[in-house]
Amino acid sequence: MLMKWLQAREYQVLAAILLVAALHGLFYIMLVPPWQHYDEPTHFEYVWMVANKGELPTPGEYDWDFRADLVRSMLAHKFYWNLPKPDPDDLSVVPAGLTLPQLDDPPLYYLLASLPLQMLQDAPLDSQLVAARQISLLLLLVSLIAAWGTVREITAPDSLWRFLIPLTMALLPGFVDLMTAVNNDVGAVAVFSLFLWGCARLFQRGPSVLNVAWVLLAAVASFYTKSTAFVALPFAGVAMVLGFLRGPLRPLAWGLILGGGALGVLALMYWQEPANWYRASMQAAPVRAAHPAAPVGQHVLRLNTAAPDSPVWLPSLAQALPSDWAASLGNRTLTFGFWIWAQPNTLQGESFQIRSPEVNIDKETSFRQVTISGQPQFFAFSVTTGEAPSRIWVSIDPRLQNQPQAPLIFIDGLVLVEGEFPEVQAPQFDDPEGTEGTWGGVPFRNLLRNPSAERTWPAFRVAVDNFIARRLPNNVRPSMLLYSLFDLESSGGYYAFTAGNLLDTFWGKFGWNHVSLPRPQVAYPLLGLLSVVGFLGAVFYPYGRSRNLPVDALLFFALVLAAVWGAALARGVIFLFVENPFIPAARYAYPAIIPTLLLIVAGWFGLAGYLSNWTRIPAYFWYIVYLLAFIIFDAVSLWGIVRFYQAIPG
């Protein structure tokens, strides 16, 4: 009965869901104070410059009068309540909230958000911000329509999924909070959702001018919106193959996609990078090389110091100690040593001064300025750890400021040991890999892994790595991801912590990731458990799945989920070697909100169907429970946000 009514009034039900989303979004627009979303001040700056300059700004171009007014508005709205308060008339030091400019981001979202500002140029900045937030709210509604259209393409006419997925999006606190912010994440979600709708049409209806153009235009729009939606470009190719190779040709299509993709990736890789070392150097030659003068083993680390690093703020080479090792080294003295020399024909004279390899302990960096020659020399120095170090890593970035062209250098036999050892005497290693030996007659075990570059691991070929790095956020080299996956000893802690943060922020963590749900010690573990239950329910129980769901579409969505969530999970891995590591939030995975909720909600109702069969509880009971649970969740979330900002001192 219910399904017949819903089917007959499908568009009215969709309109009701959109109305719920609009009202829910307006609550967030009005209750979240100005500037209290991720990077909202600098995203708004981009929008304001487009509206007031009549053209796209260039990176590094600022209107300092606007910035002064922006800081005044941020001060008026208590943005700096727990931060040093800047002087709007003296912005020689960029204040918090403006340190990450967005002016080099793709322009599509900012062009859309600037439209109402062109009529409000004399209004206060906070009023202009509210107008721009309303454009984001419209894009939220676009995303919900795309969710309805996507699920409608792949489900039977009597399926509730076409209403449940957009309704869940409309009620999900973390999602609605983001989608009412001035932030290009909003545009990425909207255009990628439209892309998925186009792909679903292409799979189900076959190629037509409309369907092919839809997919291609949405993929191009994704490229001009944000890097988190760039994945639409390769997936557009996947969608085209599936769209044109239909029926009995679908197995061939998947063979081409999966087999060809795997072979293509393998062809772009090689196995010559030194294991356990993370490389940012863009030098053309491998950083691992055989060398006849190697003091330890047969290989050395080779650095062309004239080559840039990507990103520029990372060291050329680095290695992190596993976090449990670091935690066990509180209040200890460590001795760090290494052999280093230069390629003689690259030296300007007989010697050259460089910055030695460094030991980094949390926010403390220790190094020496050393003079190297064309022959291997050993250097060492001692450092002291703090009471409870959380991170220890070694980095190699030999360039000194204001020096002439640096030479090609070699490093070998790096050693980091617990205790104080003679700095003027080189250790004697018992094995060619440099893992243990004696130093000053005292046995030691090296805390560094693969210190002599004898072992290798995979990476993308240098030309491929450098080409892609120039187009990725932060100019990160794709091989960084491979390194971290093969080095879970060091990166595992990052991945575990990031996964937890992604899950928390997916459901609801507000502001700049600093406003938690009430009773967070209870709320987030419970939401995490519900997430796991939904996933397991989708995997093991069929009751919640709409009949005759197309396997091709589900497999395509699974690939999208893996790509988008995997990219979000790995986004901060390059920050393993900086003072303040970056932990990504779920906003980087929200472009895949449709398949994400399809998975989780299907799992929940799959389990509910199992329980209904077992207990004879009618199915509508679970829908009532579901709706009431989200209403309570939304009320608690909004109450927590209001309570937090009301408690901020004036």
XYZ file of C-alpha atoms in Angstrom:
650
model
C 0.000 0.000 0.000
C 2.727 2.435 1.018
C 4.801 1.637 -2.053
C 1.864 2.157 -4.405
C 1.201 5.552 -2.839
C 4.874 6.543 -3.055
C 5.117 5.351 -6.634
C 2.021 7.334 -7.618
C 3.292 10.473 -5.884
C 6.996 10.109 -6.540
C 7.634 13.728 -7.490
C 5.614 15.065 -4.561
C 7.635 12.897 -2.173
C 10.868 14.133 -3.738
C 9.657 17.724 -3.368
C 8.910 17.053 0.311
C 12.447 15.667 0.819
C 13.900 18.761 -0.864
C 11.807 20.970 1.431
C 13.123 19.098 4.479
C 16.681 19.546 3.204
C 16.127 23.267 2.552
C 14.755 23.855 6.063
C 17.511 21.770 7.632
C 20.124 23.665 5.630
C 18.680 27.045 6.631
C 19.107 26.075 10.281
C 22.819 25.551 9.658
C 23.162 28.741 7.628
C 21.683 30.815 10.449
C 23.041 28.966 13.494
C 26.673 28.419 12.459
C 28.472 31.750 13.020
C 30.205 33.429 10.070
C 33.599 32.014 9.127
C 33.129 28.856 11.213
C 33.500 26.287 8.439
C 36.677 24.785 7.015
C 38.711 27.582 5.360
C 35.538 29.629 4.887
C 37.305 33.023 5.089
C 39.648 32.242 2.197
C 36.983 30.498 0.128
C 34.799 33.585 0.584
C 37.757 35.771 -0.388
C 37.886 33.990 -3.770
C 34.112 34.438 -4.193
C 34.313 38.126 -3.245
C 37.172 38.817 -5.646
C 35.299 37.202 -8.539
C 32.189 39.278 -7.740
C 34.041 42.565 -7.260
C 36.873 42.324 -9.766
C 34.817 40.908 -12.609
C 37.495 38.327 -13.410
C 39.243 35.336 -11.909
C 41.987 36.306 -9.452
C 45.511 35.006 -9.885
C 47.374 33.181 -7.095
C 49.063 35.711 -4.839
C 46.653 38.528 -5.808
C 44.966 40.071 -2.749
C 42.827 43.074 -1.928
C 44.287 44.217 1.372
C 41.405 46.570 2.178
C 39.045 43.617 1.811
C 41.311 41.452 3.974
C 41.294 44.117 6.678
C 37.481 44.244 6.591
C 37.376 40.442 6.650
C 39.558 40.302 9.769
C 37.348 42.918 11.428
C 34.315 40.760 10.701
C 36.091 37.677 12.033
C 36.959 39.581 15.222
C 33.360 40.788 15.587
C 32.090 37.207 15.331
C 34.581 35.882 17.936
C 36.616 33.861 15.437
C 39.786 34.588 17.405
C 38.347 33.778 20.824
C 41.100 31.223 21.494
C 43.708 32.579 19.062
C 45.999 35.619 19.014
C 43.892 38.599 17.940
C 45.317 40.251 14.811
C 45.393 43.977 14.074
C 43.305 44.579 10.915
C 45.416 47.643 10.145
C 48.641 45.623 10.164
C 48.440 42.332 8.291
C 52.169 42.010 7.653
C 51.868 38.719 9.537
C 49.026 36.713 7.991
C 46.559 35.881 10.786
C 45.001 32.503 11.488
C 42.171 31.704 9.125
C 43.868 33.360 6.150
C 47.055 31.315 5.932
C 45.732 28.863 3.319
C 44.657 30.916 0.274
C 42.403 29.205 -2.253
C 43.113 31.378 -5.286
C 44.802 28.569 -7.213
C 41.732 26.290 -6.953
C 39.539 25.519 -9.999
C 36.963 28.303 -10.506
C 33.540 26.749 -11.177
C 32.160 26.809 -7.622
C 33.407 30.333 -7.007
C 31.796 31.627 -10.187
C 28.440 30.238 -9.028
C 28.774 31.474 -5.441
C 29.715 34.967 -6.624
C 26.398 35.541 -8.448
C 24.381 36.974 -5.501
C 27.353 39.032 -4.295
C 27.297 41.093 -7.468
C 24.051 42.635 -6.176
C 25.257 42.982 -2.561
C 28.595 44.736 -2.947
C 27.726 47.415 -0.357
C 26.304 44.960 2.184
C 28.281 43.879 5.285
C 30.569 40.931 4.663
C 28.604 38.630 6.957
C 25.438 39.347 4.934
C 27.319 38.588 1.740
C 28.534 35.366 3.326
C 24.948 34.295 4.083
C 24.030 34.940 0.432
C 26.935 32.796 -0.773
C 25.964 30.054 1.694
C 22.521 29.985 0.091
C 24.118 29.117 -3.256
C 25.710 26.170 -1.453
C 22.261 25.227 -0.151
C 20.960 25.166 -3.728
C 23.831 22.844 -4.656
C 22.800 20.610 -1.753
C 19.369 20.315 -3.346
C 21.000 19.535 -6.698
C 22.935 16.728 -5.001
C 19.729 15.285 -3.546
C 18.009 15.354 -6.939
C 21.054 13.605 -8.416
C 20.861 10.972 -5.670
C 17.197 10.353 -6.423
C 17.918 10.137 -10.150
C 20.904 7.825 -9.684
C 19.068 5.360 -7.464
C 15.950 5.585 -9.621
C 17.963 4.398 -12.629
C 19.171 1.227 -10.925
C 16.139 0.187 -8.831
C 12.696 -1.219 -9.527
C 9.674 1.156 -9.502
C 8.536 -0.164 -6.116
C 11.886 0.440 -4.417
C 12.116 2.679 -1.353
C 15.815 3.310 -1.984
C 15.100 6.176 -4.369
C 13.587 8.034 -1.395
C 15.701 6.692 1.466
C 19.059 7.775 0.018
C 18.176 11.444 -0.677
C 16.249 11.614 2.617
C 19.279 10.354 4.526
C 21.458 12.938 2.777
C 18.941 15.638 3.747
C 19.081 14.586 7.407
C 22.795 13.750 7.820
C 24.210 16.510 10.100
C 27.836 16.457 8.981
C 26.857 16.468 5.318
C 24.281 19.279 5.589
C 26.702 21.349 7.668
C 29.342 21.155 4.944
C 26.846 21.665 2.118
C 25.745 25.001 3.607
C 29.285 26.359 3.867
C 31.135 28.581 1.430
C 33.565 25.936 0.272
C 34.379 24.342 -3.085
C 33.767 20.928 -1.491
C 30.093 21.783 -2.016
C 30.595 22.148 -5.756
C 32.622 18.930 -5.903
C 29.790 16.970 -4.273
C 27.141 18.452 -6.571
C 28.928 17.933 -9.886
C 30.191 14.462 -8.954
C 26.667 13.452 -7.917
C 25.417 14.627 -11.311
C 28.250 12.630 -12.878
C 27.103 9.452 -11.103
C 23.550 10.048 -12.272
C 24.761 10.350 -15.853
C 26.803 7.155 -15.499
C 23.772 5.269 -14.146
C 21.705 6.441 -17.124
C 24.455 5.378 -19.516
C 24.655 1.871 -17.982
C 20.922 1.323 -17.913
C 19.712 3.075 -21.051
C 22.736 2.719 -23.290
C 24.643 5.345 -25.246
C 22.756 8.323 -26.629
C 23.776 11.877 -27.382
C 22.245 13.022 -24.094
C 23.773 10.299 -21.919
C 27.256 10.507 -23.421
C 27.254 14.317 -23.298
C 25.962 14.214 -19.709
C 28.826 12.019 -18.510
C 31.518 13.933 -20.386
C 30.278 17.393 -19.403
C 29.904 16.376 -15.746
C 33.456 14.961 -15.776
C 34.797 18.207 -17.255
C 32.819 20.215 -14.684
C 34.364 18.066 -11.943
C 37.828 18.952 -13.229
C 36.969 22.658 -12.987
C 35.521 22.350 -9.476
C 37.941 20.616 -7.099
C 40.650 17.977 -7.032
C 38.478 15.623 -4.940
C 36.221 15.288 -7.990
C 39.052 14.759 -10.523
C 38.435 11.022 -10.254
C 35.455 11.618 -12.558
C 37.869 11.866 -15.489
C 39.159 8.254 -15.439
C 35.750 6.975 -14.357
C 34.177 8.681 -17.362
C 36.285 6.339 -19.479
C 35.081 3.372 -17.442
C 31.479 4.511 -17.867
C 31.916 4.832 -21.636
C 33.273 1.291 -21.960
C 30.382 -0.085 -19.894
C 27.866 2.030 -21.772
C 28.937 0.941 -25.244
C 29.735 -2.701 -24.442
C 26.356 -3.937 -23.251
C 24.608 -7.260 -22.780
C 26.870 -10.248 -23.547
C 29.779 -7.842 -24.098
C 29.778 -6.679 -20.462
C 32.235 -9.386 -19.287
C 34.584 -8.189 -22.039
C 34.081 -4.613 -20.817
C 35.050 -5.536 -17.265
C 38.010 -7.535 -18.519
C 39.252 -4.471 -20.388
C 38.643 -2.181 -17.413
C 40.063 -4.317 -14.607
C 42.697 -6.237 -16.532
C 43.791 -3.315 -18.651
C 43.808 -1.003 -15.651
C 45.941 -3.353 -13.566
C 48.411 -3.956 -16.396
C 48.561 -0.242 -17.115
C 49.379 0.606 -13.509
C 52.046 -2.107 -13.348
C 53.599 -0.811 -16.570
C 53.976 2.607 -14.952
C 55.858 1.181 -11.964
C 59.351 -0.023 -11.254
C 61.014 -1.681 -8.240
C 64.167 0.350 -7.704
C 63.328 2.841 -4.951
C 65.098 2.331 -1.586
C 62.673 0.623 0.798
C 61.456 2.602 3.840
C 62.593 5.933 2.325
C 59.985 8.452 1.167
C 61.172 10.458 -1.781
C 60.058 14.006 -2.655
C 63.005 14.731 -4.970
C 62.038 15.130 -8.618
C 65.497 14.191 -9.884
C 65.439 12.054 -13.018
C 67.916 9.440 -11.761
C 66.957 6.867 -9.092
C 67.846 7.873 -5.538
C 69.292 4.399 -4.940
C 72.542 3.619 -6.727
C 75.368 1.080 -6.602
C 78.644 2.781 -5.670
C 82.149 1.288 -5.421
C 83.031 3.553 -2.479
C 79.971 2.610 -0.383
C 81.141 2.229 3.233
C 78.281 -0.187 4.016
C 76.939 -2.769 1.556
C 76.911 -2.098 -2.179
C 74.396 0.733 -2.508
C 74.009 4.337 -1.421
C 71.404 7.093 -1.417
C 72.083 9.505 -4.283
C 70.665 13.047 -4.318
C 70.886 15.616 -7.048
C 70.531 18.728 -4.898
C 69.831 20.870 -7.952
C 66.523 19.029 -8.532
C 63.388 20.483 -6.889
C 61.256 18.649 -4.366
C 57.536 18.019 -4.770
C 55.920 19.340 -2.653
C 58.569 22.012 -2.169
C 58.115 21.995 1.611
C 58.988 18.309 2.017
C 62.563 17.069 2.495
C 64.140 15.301 -0.471
C 64.229 11.989 1.419
C 62.776 10.945 4.764
C 62.131 7.928 6.953
C 59.830 7.724 9.974
C 60.311 5.433 12.938
C 57.285 3.272 13.774
C 55.143 5.152 16.284
C 55.489 2.488 18.991
C 59.278 2.752 18.729
C 59.073 6.531 19.103
C 56.801 6.251 22.133
C 59.305 3.970 23.875
C 62.155 6.472 23.561
C 61.048 9.100 26.060
C 63.787 11.030 27.904
C 66.556 9.224 26.045
C 69.779 10.262 24.359
C 70.026 9.178 20.722
C 73.174 9.236 18.608
C 72.796 9.834 14.888
C 75.560 9.171 12.358
C 76.072 8.906 8.586
C 78.653 8.749 5.807
C 78.363 11.510 3.244
C 80.371 12.747 0.251
C 79.996 14.410 -3.128
C 80.538 13.434 -6.737
C 83.994 14.991 -7.290
C 83.222 16.517 -10.678
C 80.206 18.374 -9.213
C 82.207 20.065 -6.458
C 83.180 23.693 -6.797
C 86.598 23.357 -5.228
C 87.799 20.600 -2.955
C 84.990 20.836 -0.396
C 81.464 22.132 0.053
C 79.239 23.043 3.020
C 75.814 21.430 3.266
C 73.067 20.830 5.791
C 73.514 17.396 7.309
C 70.752 14.783 7.490
C 68.366 15.717 10.300
C 66.724 14.084 13.276
C 63.192 15.350 13.904
C 61.482 14.708 17.232
C 57.950 16.089 17.210
C 58.563 19.828 16.604
C 62.314 19.822 17.284
C 64.799 19.487 14.401
C 68.512 18.771 14.923
C 71.223 18.965 12.249
C 74.753 20.198 11.674
C 76.366 22.245 8.964
C 79.090 19.954 7.613
C 81.848 20.298 5.049
C 81.993 17.433 2.580
C 84.565 16.384 -0.006
C 84.811 13.868 -2.819
C 85.549 11.024 -0.367
C 83.225 9.388 2.192
C 83.379 11.050 5.611
C 81.600 10.034 8.788
C 79.757 12.557 10.962
C 77.682 12.071 14.103
C 75.857 14.065 16.766
C 73.597 13.381 19.745
C 70.025 14.479 20.462
C 67.755 14.165 23.491
C 64.112 13.184 23.245
C 61.290 14.725 25.243
C 59.268 13.008 27.896
C 56.814 11.323 25.523
C 57.763 11.702 21.857
C 54.927 10.843 19.478
C 56.891 11.079 16.223
C 60.554 10.649 15.302
C 61.824 10.809 11.741
C 65.048 11.323 9.821
C 65.106 13.627 6.819
C 67.676 14.547 4.189
C 67.483 18.031 2.687
C 71.101 19.127 2.183
C 70.660 22.555 0.571
C 71.682 25.618 2.554
C 70.123 28.991 1.864
C 71.970 31.485 -0.337
C 74.622 29.014 -1.443
C 75.904 28.369 -4.976
C 74.913 25.311 -6.994
C 75.044 22.295 -4.678
C 76.753 19.082 -5.810
C 75.515 15.563 -6.420
C 75.852 13.930 -3.012
C 75.850 10.381 -1.654
C 74.737 9.215 1.793
C 75.281 5.751 3.224
C 75.179 3.814 6.457
C 72.851 6.110 8.370
C 72.631 5.016 11.974
C 70.303 6.113 14.778
C 70.863 4.335 18.076
C 69.717 4.640 21.643
C 72.491 5.864 23.911
C 75.523 8.113 23.664
C 78.280 6.923 21.327
C 81.604 8.464 20.228
C 80.937 11.062 17.515
C 84.484 10.986 16.163
C 84.528 7.220 15.639
C 82.577 5.366 12.958
C 80.559 2.264 13.886
C 81.385 -1.190 12.605
C 78.426 -2.987 11.078
C 77.959 -6.745 11.295
C 75.863 -7.001 8.135
C 75.787 -5.248 4.732
C 72.315 -3.824 5.422
C 73.584 -1.840 8.423
C 71.061 -3.150 10.942
C 73.455 -3.854 13.850
C 77.097 -3.799 14.894
C 79.442 -2.264 17.463
C 80.269 1.392 18.077
C 83.155 2.265 20.308
C 83.234 -1.357 21.344
C 79.572 -1.314 22.424
C 76.990 -3.399 20.487
C 73.984 -1.557 19.045
C 70.907 -2.136 16.954
C 70.056 0.491 14.355
C 66.662 2.141 14.772
C 66.621 3.043 11.076
C 65.445 0.498 8.543
C 67.316 -0.106 5.311
C 69.904 2.562 6.217
C 72.232 1.511 3.401
C 69.564 1.336 0.671
C 70.224 -2.354 0.034
C 66.526 -3.297 -0.184
C 64.025 -1.901 -2.689
C 60.306 -1.312 -2.965
C 57.979 -0.184 -5.800
C 57.295 3.305 -7.053
C 55.861 4.915 -10.135
C 58.404 5.719 -12.792
C 59.953 9.099 -12.189
C 58.576 10.787 -15.309
C 55.053 9.565 -14.500
C 55.397 10.555 -10.844
C 56.561 14.063 -11.681
C 53.931 14.562 -14.385
C 51.041 13.629 -12.067
C 52.520 15.523 -9.110
C 52.260 18.797 -11.003
C 48.482 18.293 -11.223
C 47.621 16.903 -7.787
C 46.777 18.839 -4.597
C 49.947 19.975 -2.825
C 51.895 18.581 -5.828
C 52.235 15.274 -4.029
C 54.004 12.503 -5.914
C 51.719 9.432 -6.295
C 54.535 7.170 -5.148
C 54.060 8.596 -1.635
C 50.883 6.525 -1.438
C 52.717 3.370 -2.496
C 55.464 4.008 0.034
C 52.940 4.349 2.861
C 51.069 1.180 1.873
C 54.289 -0.826 1.907
C 55.383 0.788 5.175
C 52.426 0.254 7.486
C 54.889 -0.082 10.355
C 55.337 3.685 10.131
C 52.147 4.828 8.410
C 49.702 2.472 10.137
C 49.154 4.870 13.044
C 48.349 7.680 10.623
C 45.883 5.528 8.702
C 44.130 4.329 11.865
C 43.779 7.832 13.286
C 42.642 9.251 9.946
C 40.051 6.495 9.478
C 38.584 7.398 12.865
C 38.460 11.085 11.975
C 36.862 10.357 8.601
C 34.153 8.342 10.323
C 33.510 10.963 13.029
C 33.318 13.851 10.580
C 31.150 11.863 8.176
C 28.388 11.759 10.776
C 28.898 15.092 12.434
C 31.883 17.093 13.634
C 31.470 20.755 12.951
C 33.294 24.060 12.595
C 36.916 23.540 11.661
C 36.668 19.976 13.038
C 36.643 21.397 16.569
C 32.949 21.272 17.502
C 32.016 17.753 18.559
C 28.675 16.150 19.218
C 27.518 16.233 22.846
C 28.945 13.312 24.835
C 31.542 12.577 22.127
C 33.027 9.675 24.074
C 29.684 7.901 23.644
C 28.371 9.403 20.388
C 31.276 8.646 18.062
C 31.905 5.028 19.106
C 28.163 4.399 18.727
C 28.116 5.958 15.250
C 31.208 3.958 14.335
C 29.488 0.760 15.451
C 26.411 1.638 13.388
C 28.643 2.215 10.373
C 30.249 -1.202 10.754
C 26.837 -2.804 11.221
C 25.610 -1.163 8.010
C 28.623 -2.354 6.071
C 28.365 -5.912 7.360
C 24.630 -5.940 6.750
C 25.135 -4.961 3.122
C 27.727 -7.690 2.674
C 25.966 -10.580 4.401
C 22.232 -9.974 4.225
C 20.219 -9.567 1.020
C 16.909 -8.387 2.489
C 17.585 -4.667 2.216
C 18.707 -4.773 -1.375
C 16.233 -3.688 -3.992
C 15.341 -6.488 -6.364
C 17.324 -6.840 -9.551
C 19.979 -4.244 -8.732
C 22.347 -4.236 -11.730
C 25.649 -5.847 -10.850
C 27.555 -3.584 -13.252
C 26.324 -0.437 -11.532
C 27.103 -1.854 -8.086
C 30.620 -2.824 -9.139
C 31.121 0.625 -10.672
C 29.963 2.261 -7.437
C 32.293 -0.019 -5.465
C 35.242 1.206 -7.554
C 34.138 4.813 -6.993
C 33.924 4.201 -3.249
C 37.398 2.676 -3.154
C 38.900 5.509 -5.204
C 37.262 8.441 -3.408
C 37.523 7.131 0.151
C 41.024 5.802 -0.531
C 42.149 9.201 -1.777
C 40.630 10.873 1.289
C 42.316 8.380 3.614
C 45.720 8.905 1.997
C 45.419 12.663 1.460
C 47.500 13.565 4.510
C 50.176 10.896 4.226
C 52.731 13.427 2.943
C 52.428 15.226 6.268
C 54.184 12.388 8.061
C 57.349 14.479 7.695
C 56.262 17.940 8.830
C 55.858 19.433 12.287
C 52.057 19.613 12.189
C 50.544 16.548 10.498
C 47.291 17.051 8.585
C 44.406 14.673 9.279
C 41.762 14.726 6.506
C 38.040 14.985 7.226
C 35.114 13.324 5.466
C 34.516 16.361 3.255
C 37.167 14.914 0.936
C 35.070 11.732 0.586
C 31.641 13.361 0.323
C 31.695 13.351 -3.501
C 30.933 9.636 -3.109
C 28.042 10.278 -0.695
C 25.482 8.492 -2.906
C 27.199 5.072 -3.111
C 28.371 5.443 0.502
C 24.849 5.807 1.847
C 23.521 3.193 -0.559
C 25.952 0.736 1.042
C 25.290 1.656 4.682
C 21.521 2.135 4.482
C 21.119 -1.084 2.496
C 22.987 -2.857 5.265
C 20.806 -1.427 7.997
C 17.587 -2.355 6.275
C 19.044 -5.677 5.263
C 19.454 -6.490 8.942
C 16.039 -5.010 9.674
C 14.527 -7.339 7.075
C 16.266 -10.274 8.724
C 14.899 -9.239 12.122
C 11.409 -8.759 10.675
C 11.451 -12.286 9.279
C 12.612 -13.601 12.638
C 10.378 -11.539 14.957
C 7.400 -10.782 12.685
C 7.829 -7.057 13.334
C 6.216 -5.221 10.386
C 8.621 -3.506 7.989
C 7.096 -0.035 8.473
C 8.227 -0.141 12.132
C 11.869 0.098 11.049
C 11.162 3.073 8.801
C 9.537 4.896 11.714
C 12.503 4.090 13.965
C 14.898 5.261 11.246
C 13.150 8.598 10.769
C 12.805 9.273 14.501
C 16.456 8.392 15.096
C 17.605 10.918 12.504
C 15.285 13.623 13.847
C 16.764 13.130 17.321
C 20.294 13.042 15.866
C 19.686 16.319 14.016
C 18.224 18.015 17.083
C 21.153 16.946 19.263
C 23.661 18.107 16.625
C 22.102 21.558 16.273
C 21.808 21.900 20.039
C 25.479 20.999 20.428
C 26.531 23.622 17.863
C 24.446 26.366 19.493
C 25.661 25.414 22.964
C 29.307 25.489 21.867
C 29.204 28.947 20.300
C 27.052 30.433 23.064
C 29.715 29.364 25.574
C 32.452 31.340 23.788
C 33.467 34.299 25.935
C 32.849 37.771 24.552
